[in-house]
PDB file of C-alpha atoms in Angstrom:
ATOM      1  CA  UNK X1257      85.938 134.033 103.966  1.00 47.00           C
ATOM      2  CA  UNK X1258      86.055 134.344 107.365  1.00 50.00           C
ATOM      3  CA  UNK X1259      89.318 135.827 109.774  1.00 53.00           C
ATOM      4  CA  UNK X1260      89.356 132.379 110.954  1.00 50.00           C
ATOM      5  CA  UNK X1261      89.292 130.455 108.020  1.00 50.00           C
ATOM      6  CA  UNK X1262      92.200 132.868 106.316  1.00 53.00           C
ATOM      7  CA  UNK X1263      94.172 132.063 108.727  1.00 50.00           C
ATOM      8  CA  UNK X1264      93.972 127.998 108.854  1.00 50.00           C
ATOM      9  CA  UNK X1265      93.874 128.503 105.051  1.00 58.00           C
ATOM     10  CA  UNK X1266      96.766 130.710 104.598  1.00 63.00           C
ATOM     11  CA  UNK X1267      98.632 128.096 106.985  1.00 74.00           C
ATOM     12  CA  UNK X1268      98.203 125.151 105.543  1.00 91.00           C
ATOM     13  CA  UNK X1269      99.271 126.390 101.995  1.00 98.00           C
ATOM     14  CA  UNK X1270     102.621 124.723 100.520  1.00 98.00           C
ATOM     15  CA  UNK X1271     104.367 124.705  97.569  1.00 98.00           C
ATOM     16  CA  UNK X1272     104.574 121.950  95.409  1.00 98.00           C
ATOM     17  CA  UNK X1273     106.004 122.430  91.974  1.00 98.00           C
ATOM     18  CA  UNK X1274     104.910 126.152  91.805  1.00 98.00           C
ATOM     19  CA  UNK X1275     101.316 125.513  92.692  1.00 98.00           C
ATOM     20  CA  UNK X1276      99.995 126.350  96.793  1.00 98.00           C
ATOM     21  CA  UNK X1277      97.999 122.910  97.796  1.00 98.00           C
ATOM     22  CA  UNK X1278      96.726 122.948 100.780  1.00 98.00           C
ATOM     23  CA  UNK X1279      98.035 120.388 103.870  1.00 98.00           C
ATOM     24  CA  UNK X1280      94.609 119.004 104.736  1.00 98.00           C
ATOM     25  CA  UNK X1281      92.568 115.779 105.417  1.00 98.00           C
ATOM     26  CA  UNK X1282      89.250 115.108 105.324  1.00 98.00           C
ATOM     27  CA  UNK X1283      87.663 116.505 108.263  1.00 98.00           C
ATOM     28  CA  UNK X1284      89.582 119.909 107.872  1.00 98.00           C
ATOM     29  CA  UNK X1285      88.174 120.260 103.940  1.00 98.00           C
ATOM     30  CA  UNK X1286      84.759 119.069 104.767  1.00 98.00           C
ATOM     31  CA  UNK X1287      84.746 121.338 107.736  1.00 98.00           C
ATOM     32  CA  UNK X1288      85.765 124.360 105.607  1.00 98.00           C
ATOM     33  CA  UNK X1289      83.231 123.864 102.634  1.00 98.00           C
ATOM     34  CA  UNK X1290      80.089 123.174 105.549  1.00 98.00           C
ATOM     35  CA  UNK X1291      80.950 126.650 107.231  1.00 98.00           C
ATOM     36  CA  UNK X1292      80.951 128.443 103.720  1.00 98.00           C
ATOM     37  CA  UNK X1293      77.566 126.882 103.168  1.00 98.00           C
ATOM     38  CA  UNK X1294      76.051 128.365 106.329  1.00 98.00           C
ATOM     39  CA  UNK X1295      77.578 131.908 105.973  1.00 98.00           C
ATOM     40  CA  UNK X1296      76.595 132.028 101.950  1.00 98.00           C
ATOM     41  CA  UNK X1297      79.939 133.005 101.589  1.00 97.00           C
ATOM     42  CA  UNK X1298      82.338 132.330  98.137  1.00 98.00           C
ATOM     43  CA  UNK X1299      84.840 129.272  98.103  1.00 98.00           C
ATOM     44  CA  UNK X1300      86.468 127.586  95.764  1.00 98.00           C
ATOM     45  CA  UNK X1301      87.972 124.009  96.290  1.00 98.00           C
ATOM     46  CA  UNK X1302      89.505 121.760  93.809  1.00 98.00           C
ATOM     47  CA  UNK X1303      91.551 117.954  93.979  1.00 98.00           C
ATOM     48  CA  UNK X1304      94.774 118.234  92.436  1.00 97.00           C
ATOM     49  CA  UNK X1305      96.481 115.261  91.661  1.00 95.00           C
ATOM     50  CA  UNK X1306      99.603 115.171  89.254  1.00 95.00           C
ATOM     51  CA  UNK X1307      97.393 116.159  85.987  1.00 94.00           C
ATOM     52  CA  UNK X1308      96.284 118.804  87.821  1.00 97.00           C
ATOM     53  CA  UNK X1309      99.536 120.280  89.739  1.00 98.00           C
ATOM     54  CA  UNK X1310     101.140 119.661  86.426  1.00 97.00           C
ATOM     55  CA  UNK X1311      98.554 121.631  84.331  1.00 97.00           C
ATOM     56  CA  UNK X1312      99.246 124.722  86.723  1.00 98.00           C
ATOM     57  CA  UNK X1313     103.236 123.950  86.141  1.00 98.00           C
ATOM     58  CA  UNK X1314     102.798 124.362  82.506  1.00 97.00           C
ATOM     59  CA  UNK X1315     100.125 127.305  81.985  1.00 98.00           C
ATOM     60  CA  UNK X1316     101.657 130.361  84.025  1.00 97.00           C
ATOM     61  CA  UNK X1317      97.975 131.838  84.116  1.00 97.00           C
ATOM     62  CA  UNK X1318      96.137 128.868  85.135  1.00 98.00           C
ATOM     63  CA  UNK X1319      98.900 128.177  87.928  1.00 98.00           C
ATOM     64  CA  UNK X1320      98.273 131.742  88.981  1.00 98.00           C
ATOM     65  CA  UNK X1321      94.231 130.953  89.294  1.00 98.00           C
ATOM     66  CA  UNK X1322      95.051 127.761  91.182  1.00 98.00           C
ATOM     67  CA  UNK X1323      96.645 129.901  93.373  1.00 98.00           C
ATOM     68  CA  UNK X1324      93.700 131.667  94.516  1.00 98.00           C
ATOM     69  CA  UNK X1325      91.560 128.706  95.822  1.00 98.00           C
ATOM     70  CA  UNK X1326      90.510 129.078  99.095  1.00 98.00           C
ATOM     71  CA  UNK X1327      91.544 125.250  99.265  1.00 98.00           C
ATOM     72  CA  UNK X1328      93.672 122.848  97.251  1.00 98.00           C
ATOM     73  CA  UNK X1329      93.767 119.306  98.422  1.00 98.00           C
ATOM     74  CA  UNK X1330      96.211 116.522  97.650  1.00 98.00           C
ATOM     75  CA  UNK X1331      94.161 114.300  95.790  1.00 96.00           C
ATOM     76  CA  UNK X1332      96.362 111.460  94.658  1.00 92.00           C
ATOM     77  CA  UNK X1333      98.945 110.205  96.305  1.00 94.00           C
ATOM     78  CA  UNK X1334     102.096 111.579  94.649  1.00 95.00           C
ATOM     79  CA  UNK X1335     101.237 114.845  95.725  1.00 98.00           C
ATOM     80  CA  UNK X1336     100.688 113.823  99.158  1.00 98.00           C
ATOM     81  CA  UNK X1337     103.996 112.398  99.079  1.00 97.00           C
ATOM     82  CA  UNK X1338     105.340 115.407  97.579  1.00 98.00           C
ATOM     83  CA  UNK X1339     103.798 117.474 100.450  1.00 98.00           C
ATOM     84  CA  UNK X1340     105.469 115.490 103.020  1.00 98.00           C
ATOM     85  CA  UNK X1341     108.585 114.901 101.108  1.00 98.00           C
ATOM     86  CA  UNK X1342     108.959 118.869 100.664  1.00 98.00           C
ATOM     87  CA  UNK X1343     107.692 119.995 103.532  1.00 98.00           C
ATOM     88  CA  UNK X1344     107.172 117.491 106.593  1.00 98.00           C
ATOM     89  CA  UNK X1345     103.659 117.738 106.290  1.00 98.00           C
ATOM     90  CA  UNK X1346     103.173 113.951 108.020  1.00 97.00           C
ATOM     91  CA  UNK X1347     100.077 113.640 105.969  1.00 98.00           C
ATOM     92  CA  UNK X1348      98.778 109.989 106.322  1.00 96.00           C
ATOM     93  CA  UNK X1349      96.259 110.510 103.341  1.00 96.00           C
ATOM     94  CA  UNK X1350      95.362 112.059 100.766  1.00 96.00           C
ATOM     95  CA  UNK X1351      91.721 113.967  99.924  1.00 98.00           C
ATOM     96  CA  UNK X1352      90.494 112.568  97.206  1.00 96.00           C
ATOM     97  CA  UNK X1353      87.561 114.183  95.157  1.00 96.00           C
ATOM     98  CA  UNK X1354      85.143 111.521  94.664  1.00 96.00           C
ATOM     99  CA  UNK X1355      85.647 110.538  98.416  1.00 96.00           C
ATOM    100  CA  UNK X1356      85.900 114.022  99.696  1.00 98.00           C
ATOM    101  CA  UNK X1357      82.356 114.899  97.479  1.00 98.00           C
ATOM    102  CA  UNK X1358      80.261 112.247  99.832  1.00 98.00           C
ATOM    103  CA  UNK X1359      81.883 113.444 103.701  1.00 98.00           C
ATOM    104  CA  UNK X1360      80.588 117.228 102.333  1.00 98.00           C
ATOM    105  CA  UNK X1361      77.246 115.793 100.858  1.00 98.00           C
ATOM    106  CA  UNK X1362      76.495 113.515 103.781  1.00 98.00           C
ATOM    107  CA  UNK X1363      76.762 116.927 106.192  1.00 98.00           C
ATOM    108  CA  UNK X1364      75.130 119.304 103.492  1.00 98.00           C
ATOM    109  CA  UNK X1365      72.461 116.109 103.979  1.00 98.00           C
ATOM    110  CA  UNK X1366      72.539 115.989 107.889  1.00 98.00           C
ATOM    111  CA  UNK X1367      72.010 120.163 107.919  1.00 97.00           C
ATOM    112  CA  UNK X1368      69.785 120.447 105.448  1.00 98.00           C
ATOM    113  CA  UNK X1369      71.900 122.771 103.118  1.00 98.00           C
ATOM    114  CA  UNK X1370      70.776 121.944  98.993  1.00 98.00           C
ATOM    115  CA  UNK X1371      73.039 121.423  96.565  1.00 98.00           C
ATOM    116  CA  UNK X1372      73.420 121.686  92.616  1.00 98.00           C
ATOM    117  CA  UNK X1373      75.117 119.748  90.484  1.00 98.00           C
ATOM    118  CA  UNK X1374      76.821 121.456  87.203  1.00 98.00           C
ATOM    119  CA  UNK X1375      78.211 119.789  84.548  1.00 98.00           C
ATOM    120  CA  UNK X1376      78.712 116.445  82.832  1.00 97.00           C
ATOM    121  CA  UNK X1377      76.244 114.962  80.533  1.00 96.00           C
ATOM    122  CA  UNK X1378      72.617 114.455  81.049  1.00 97.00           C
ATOM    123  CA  UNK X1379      72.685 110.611  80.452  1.00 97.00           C
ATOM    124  CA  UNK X1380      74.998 110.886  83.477  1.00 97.00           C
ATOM    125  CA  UNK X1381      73.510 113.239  85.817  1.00 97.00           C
ATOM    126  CA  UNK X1382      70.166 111.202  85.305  1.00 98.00           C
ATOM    127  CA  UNK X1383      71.888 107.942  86.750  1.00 98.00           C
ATOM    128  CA  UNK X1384      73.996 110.343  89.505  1.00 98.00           C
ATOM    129  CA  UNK X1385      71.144 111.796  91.211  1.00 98.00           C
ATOM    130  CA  UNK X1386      69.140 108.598  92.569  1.00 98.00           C
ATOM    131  CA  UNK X1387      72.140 107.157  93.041  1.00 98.00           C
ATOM    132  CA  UNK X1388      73.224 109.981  95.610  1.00 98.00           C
ATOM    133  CA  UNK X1389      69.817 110.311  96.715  1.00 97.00           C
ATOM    134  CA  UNK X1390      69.816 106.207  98.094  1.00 98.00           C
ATOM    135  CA  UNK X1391      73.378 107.248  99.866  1.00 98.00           C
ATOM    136  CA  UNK X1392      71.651 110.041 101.057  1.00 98.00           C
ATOM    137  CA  UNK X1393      68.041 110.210 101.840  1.00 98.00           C
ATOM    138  CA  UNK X1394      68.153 113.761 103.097  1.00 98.00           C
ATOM    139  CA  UNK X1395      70.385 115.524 100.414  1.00 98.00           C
ATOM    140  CA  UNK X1396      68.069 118.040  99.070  1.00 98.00           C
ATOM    141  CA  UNK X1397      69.132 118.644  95.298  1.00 98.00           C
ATOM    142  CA  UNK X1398      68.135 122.688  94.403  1.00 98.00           C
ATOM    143  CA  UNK X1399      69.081 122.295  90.748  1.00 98.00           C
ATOM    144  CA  UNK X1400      70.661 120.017  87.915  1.00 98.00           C
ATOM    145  CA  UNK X1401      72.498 121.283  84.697  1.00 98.00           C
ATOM    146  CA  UNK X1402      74.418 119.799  82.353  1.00 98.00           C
ATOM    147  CA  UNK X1403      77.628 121.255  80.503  1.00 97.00           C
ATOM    148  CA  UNK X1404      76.916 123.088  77.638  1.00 97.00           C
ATOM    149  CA  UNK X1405      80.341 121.963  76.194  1.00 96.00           C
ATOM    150  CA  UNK X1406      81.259 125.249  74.487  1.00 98.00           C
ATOM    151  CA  UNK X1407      82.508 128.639  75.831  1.00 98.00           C
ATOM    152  CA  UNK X1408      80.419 130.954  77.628  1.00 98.00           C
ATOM    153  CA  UNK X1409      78.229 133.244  75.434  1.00 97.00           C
ATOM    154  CA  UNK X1410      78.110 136.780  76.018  1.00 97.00           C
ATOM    155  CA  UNK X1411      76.216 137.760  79.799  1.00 97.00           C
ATOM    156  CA  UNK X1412      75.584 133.500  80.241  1.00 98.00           C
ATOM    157  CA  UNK X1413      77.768 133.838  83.375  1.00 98.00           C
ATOM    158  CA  UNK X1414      75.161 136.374  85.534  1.00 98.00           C
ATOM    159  CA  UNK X1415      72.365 134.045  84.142  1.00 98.00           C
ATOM    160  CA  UNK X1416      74.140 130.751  85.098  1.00 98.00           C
ATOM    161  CA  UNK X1417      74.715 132.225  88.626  1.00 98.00           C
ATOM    162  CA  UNK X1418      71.201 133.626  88.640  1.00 98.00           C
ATOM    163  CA  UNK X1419      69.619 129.989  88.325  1.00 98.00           C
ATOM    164  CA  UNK X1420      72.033 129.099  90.655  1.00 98.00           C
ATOM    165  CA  UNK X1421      71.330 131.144  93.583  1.00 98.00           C
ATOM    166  CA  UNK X1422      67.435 131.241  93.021  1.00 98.00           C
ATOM    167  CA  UNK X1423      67.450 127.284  93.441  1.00 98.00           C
ATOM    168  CA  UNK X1424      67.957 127.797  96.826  1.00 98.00           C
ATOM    169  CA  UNK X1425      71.273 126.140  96.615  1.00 98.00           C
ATOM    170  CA  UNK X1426      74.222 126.187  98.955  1.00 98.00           C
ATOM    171  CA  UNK X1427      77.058 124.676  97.209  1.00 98.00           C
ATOM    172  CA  UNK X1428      77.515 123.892  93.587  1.00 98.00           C
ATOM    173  CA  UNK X1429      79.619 120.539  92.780  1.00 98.00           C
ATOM    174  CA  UNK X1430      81.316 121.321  89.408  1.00 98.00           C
ATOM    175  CA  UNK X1431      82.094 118.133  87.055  1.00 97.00           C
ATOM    176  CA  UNK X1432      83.584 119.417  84.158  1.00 97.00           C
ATOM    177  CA  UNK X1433      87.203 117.479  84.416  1.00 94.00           C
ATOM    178  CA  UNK X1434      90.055 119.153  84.693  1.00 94.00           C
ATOM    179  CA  UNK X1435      91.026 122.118  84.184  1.00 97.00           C
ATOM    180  CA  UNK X1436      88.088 123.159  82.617  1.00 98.00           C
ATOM    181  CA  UNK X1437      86.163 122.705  86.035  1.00 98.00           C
ATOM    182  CA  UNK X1438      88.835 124.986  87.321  1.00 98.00           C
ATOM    183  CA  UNK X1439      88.738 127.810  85.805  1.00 98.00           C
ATOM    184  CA  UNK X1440      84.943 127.223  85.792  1.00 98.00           C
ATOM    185  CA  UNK X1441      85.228 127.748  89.841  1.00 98.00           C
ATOM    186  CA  UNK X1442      87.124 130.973  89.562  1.00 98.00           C
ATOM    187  CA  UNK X1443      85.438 132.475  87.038  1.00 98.00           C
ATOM    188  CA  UNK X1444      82.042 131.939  88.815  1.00 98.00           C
ATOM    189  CA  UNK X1445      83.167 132.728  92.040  1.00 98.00           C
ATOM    190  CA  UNK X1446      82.727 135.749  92.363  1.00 98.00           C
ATOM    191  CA  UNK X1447      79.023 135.910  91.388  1.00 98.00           C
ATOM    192  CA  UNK X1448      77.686 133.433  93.896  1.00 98.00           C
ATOM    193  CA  UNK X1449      77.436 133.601  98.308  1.00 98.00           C
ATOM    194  CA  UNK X1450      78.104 129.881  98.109  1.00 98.00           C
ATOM    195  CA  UNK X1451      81.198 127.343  97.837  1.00 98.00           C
ATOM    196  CA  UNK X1452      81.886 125.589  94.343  1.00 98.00           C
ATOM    197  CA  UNK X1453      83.584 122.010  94.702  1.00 98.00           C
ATOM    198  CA  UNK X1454      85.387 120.811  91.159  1.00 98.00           C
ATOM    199  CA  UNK X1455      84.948 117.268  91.779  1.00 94.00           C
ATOM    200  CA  UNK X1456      86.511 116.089  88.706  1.00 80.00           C
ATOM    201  CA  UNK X1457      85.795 112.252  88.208  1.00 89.00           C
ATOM    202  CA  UNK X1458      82.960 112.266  91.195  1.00 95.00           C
ATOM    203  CA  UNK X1459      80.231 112.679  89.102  1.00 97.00           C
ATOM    204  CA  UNK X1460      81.160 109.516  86.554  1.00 94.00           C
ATOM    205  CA  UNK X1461      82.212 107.614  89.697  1.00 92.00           C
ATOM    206  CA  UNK X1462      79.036 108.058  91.760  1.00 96.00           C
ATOM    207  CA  UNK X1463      77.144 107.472  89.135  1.00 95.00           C
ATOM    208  CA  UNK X1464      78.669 103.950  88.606  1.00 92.00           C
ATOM    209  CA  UNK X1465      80.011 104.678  85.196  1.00 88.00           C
ATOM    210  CA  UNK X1466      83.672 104.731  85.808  1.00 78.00           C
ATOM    211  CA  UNK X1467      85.331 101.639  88.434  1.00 76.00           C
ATOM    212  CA  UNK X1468      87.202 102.386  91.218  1.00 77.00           C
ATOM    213  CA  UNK X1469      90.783 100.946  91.656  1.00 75.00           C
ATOM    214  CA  UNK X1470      91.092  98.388  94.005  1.00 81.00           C
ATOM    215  CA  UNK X1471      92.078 100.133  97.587  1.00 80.00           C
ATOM    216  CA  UNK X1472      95.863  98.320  97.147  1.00 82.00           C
ATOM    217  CA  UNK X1473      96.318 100.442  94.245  1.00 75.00           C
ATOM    218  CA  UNK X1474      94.779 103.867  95.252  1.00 77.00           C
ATOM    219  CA  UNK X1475      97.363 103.254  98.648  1.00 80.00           C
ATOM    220  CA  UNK X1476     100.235 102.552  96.444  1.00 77.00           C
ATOM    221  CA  UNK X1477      99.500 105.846  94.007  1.00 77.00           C
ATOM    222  CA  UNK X1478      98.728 103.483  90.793  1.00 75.00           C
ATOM    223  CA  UNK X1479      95.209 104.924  90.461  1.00 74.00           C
ATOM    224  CA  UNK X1480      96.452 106.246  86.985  1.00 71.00           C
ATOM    225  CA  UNK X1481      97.754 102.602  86.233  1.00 72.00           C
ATOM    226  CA  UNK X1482      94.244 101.670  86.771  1.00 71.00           C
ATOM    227  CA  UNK X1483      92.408 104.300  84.582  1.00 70.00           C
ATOM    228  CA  UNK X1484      94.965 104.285  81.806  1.00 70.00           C
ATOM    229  CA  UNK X1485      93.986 100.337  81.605  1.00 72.00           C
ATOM    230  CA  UNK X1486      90.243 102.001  80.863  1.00 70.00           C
ATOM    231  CA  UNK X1487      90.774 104.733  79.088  1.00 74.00           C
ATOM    232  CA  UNK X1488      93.952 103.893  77.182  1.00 79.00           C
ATOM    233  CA  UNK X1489      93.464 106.312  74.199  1.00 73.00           C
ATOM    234  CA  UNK X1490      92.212 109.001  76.116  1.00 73.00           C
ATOM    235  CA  UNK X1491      95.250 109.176  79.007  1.00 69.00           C
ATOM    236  CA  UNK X1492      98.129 108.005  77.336  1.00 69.00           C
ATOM    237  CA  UNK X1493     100.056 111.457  76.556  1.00 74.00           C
ATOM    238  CA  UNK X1494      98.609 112.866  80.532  1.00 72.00           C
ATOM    239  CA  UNK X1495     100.080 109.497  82.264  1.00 75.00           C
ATOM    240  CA  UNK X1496     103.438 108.905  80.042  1.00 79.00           C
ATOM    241  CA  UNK X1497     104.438 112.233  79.552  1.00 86.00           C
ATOM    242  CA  UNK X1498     103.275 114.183  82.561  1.00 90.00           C
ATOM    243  CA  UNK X1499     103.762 111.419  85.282  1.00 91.00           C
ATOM    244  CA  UNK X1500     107.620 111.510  84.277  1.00 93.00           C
ATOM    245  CA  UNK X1501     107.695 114.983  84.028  1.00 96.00           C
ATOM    246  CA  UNK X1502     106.171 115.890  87.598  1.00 96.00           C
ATOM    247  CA  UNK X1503     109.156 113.332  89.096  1.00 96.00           C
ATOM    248  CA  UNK X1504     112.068 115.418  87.393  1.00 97.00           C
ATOM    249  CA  UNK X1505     110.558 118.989  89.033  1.00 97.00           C
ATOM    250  CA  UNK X1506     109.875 116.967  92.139  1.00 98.00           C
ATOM    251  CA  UNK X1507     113.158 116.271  92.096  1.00 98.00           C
ATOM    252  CA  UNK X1508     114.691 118.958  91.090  1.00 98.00           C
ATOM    253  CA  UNK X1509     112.250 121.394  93.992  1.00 98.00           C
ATOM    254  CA  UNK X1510     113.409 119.343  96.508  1.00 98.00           C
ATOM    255  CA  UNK X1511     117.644 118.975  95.755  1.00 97.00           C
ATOM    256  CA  UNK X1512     117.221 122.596  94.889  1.00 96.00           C
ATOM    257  CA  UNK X1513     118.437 122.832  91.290  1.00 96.00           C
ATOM    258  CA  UNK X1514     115.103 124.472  90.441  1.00 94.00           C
ATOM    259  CA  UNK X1515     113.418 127.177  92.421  1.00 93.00           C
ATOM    260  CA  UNK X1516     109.478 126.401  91.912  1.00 96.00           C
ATOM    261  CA  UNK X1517     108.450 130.002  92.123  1.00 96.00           C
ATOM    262  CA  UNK X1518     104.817 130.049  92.997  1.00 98.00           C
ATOM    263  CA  UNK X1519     102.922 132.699  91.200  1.00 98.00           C
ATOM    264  CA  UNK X1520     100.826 135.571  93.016  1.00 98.00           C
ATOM    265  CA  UNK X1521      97.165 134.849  92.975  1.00 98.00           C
ATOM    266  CA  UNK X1522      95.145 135.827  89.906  1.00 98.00           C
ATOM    267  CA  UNK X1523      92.382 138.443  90.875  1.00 97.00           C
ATOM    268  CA  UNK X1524      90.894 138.504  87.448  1.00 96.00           C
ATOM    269  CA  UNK X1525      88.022 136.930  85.744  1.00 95.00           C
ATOM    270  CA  UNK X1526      89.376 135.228  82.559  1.00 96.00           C
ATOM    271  CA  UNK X1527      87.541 136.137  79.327  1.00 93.00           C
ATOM    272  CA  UNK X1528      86.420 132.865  78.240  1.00 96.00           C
ATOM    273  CA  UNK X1529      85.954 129.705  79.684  1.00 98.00           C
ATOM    274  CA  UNK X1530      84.051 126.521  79.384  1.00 98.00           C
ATOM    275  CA  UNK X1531      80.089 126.149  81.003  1.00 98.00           C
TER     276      UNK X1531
END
């Protein structure tokens, strides 16, 4: 990273809950992932919203690896709130993942930087890429691969970022949901000269196999509302038990009657983790 980007990095971290997210919008996150691209330089950058913060909150080691992302963003609207509740941020929206994917494609488009899509399924990669490719005439797509759906095998790592960098690519969007896709961006950073985005829904969004909320509904934070009435049996126990959950720390980081200790960065490469 460059001196310049540590610094508006290192600035814009806060603490919410334990875990660093970054005060950003749009144009600051695009900006940040575009200037990677050109100087093949590592990144990684991932959407929190309250799954996400709360995954960190409960897993020590993976709140430690969150830590380390060059960029966090606020990606629903609770934890915007929370970053303005906490800590004046006057954020007037948050970065969401799917929405935040198509500003950094539509420049990676306009400059002629390829990217590579990792992760998901093939059925929906194969409906993802033409649909990116009519939003985006330009976007040059080095590579395609879909999740293996297992742990990494033995040396599978160097190969994966092998294929990776001889595609020609210059960022890698990661769709593996969360926090699988996570980990997968610090574990692989340090083997590629590129930025790694962990998009989380993007890829099922984009390729027009999961709704969006109505825009009411993503401004009032009910965007799990929305996809719990979808996916019901999947999202129960992450929307009733975690939504109440991240309210009480909220609450209790901001009256001070708990101390949300963030933990130092990790600095090493797990021993497993999902491709």
């Amino acid at each position: 990273m460059s001196e310049r980007s540590e610094r508006v990095s290192a600035q814009s971290k806060r603490n919410v809950l334990g875990v660093l997210v970054d005060a950003t919008d749009y144009a600051s996150a695009t900006e940040q992932v575009v200037a990677a691209g050109h100087e093949r330089r590592p990144l990684a950058l991932t959407a929190l919203a309250v799954h996400g913060v709360m995954t960190g909150v409960l897993d020590p080691a993976h709140n430690a690896r969150l830590n380390s992302f060059d960029v966090v963003t606020p990606d629903g609207q609770p934890v915007r709130w929370a970053l303005n509740l906490l800590h004046h941020a006057g954020l007037s929206d948050r970065v969401y993942g799917p929405t935040l994917t198509l500003h950094v494609l539509r420049r990676f488009a306009e400059e002629g930087l390829p990217v590579y899509l990792y992760g998901s399924t093939e059925e929906t990669l194969a409906r993802l890429i033409p649909a990116l490719e009519r939003m985006f005439p330009a976007l040059k797509i080095a590579g395609v691969e879909p999740s293996k759906f297992r742990d990494v095998q033995p040396g599978e790592d160097v190969e994966i970022a092998d294929r990776i960098r001889a595609s020609g690519a210059r960022l890698v969007l990661v769709g593996l949901g969360c926090p699988r896709q996570e980990v997968f961006a610090y574990a692989m950073r340090p083997l590629l000269d590129m930025p790694l985005m962990a998009v989380g829904a993007a890829f099922d969004y984009h390729a027009g196999l999961l709704r969006q909320p109505p825009a009411w509904m993503q401004r009032a934070g009910l965007e799990w509302f929305w996809r719990l009435g979808l996916e019901p049996k999947r999202l129960w126990r992450r929307y009733v038990i975690l939504n109440p959950a991240y309210l009480a720390r909220l609450t209790g980081q901001k009256t001070g009657l708990w101390k949300a200790r963030p933990p130092a960065p990790a600095t090493e490469r797990p021993p497993t983790f999902a491709v």
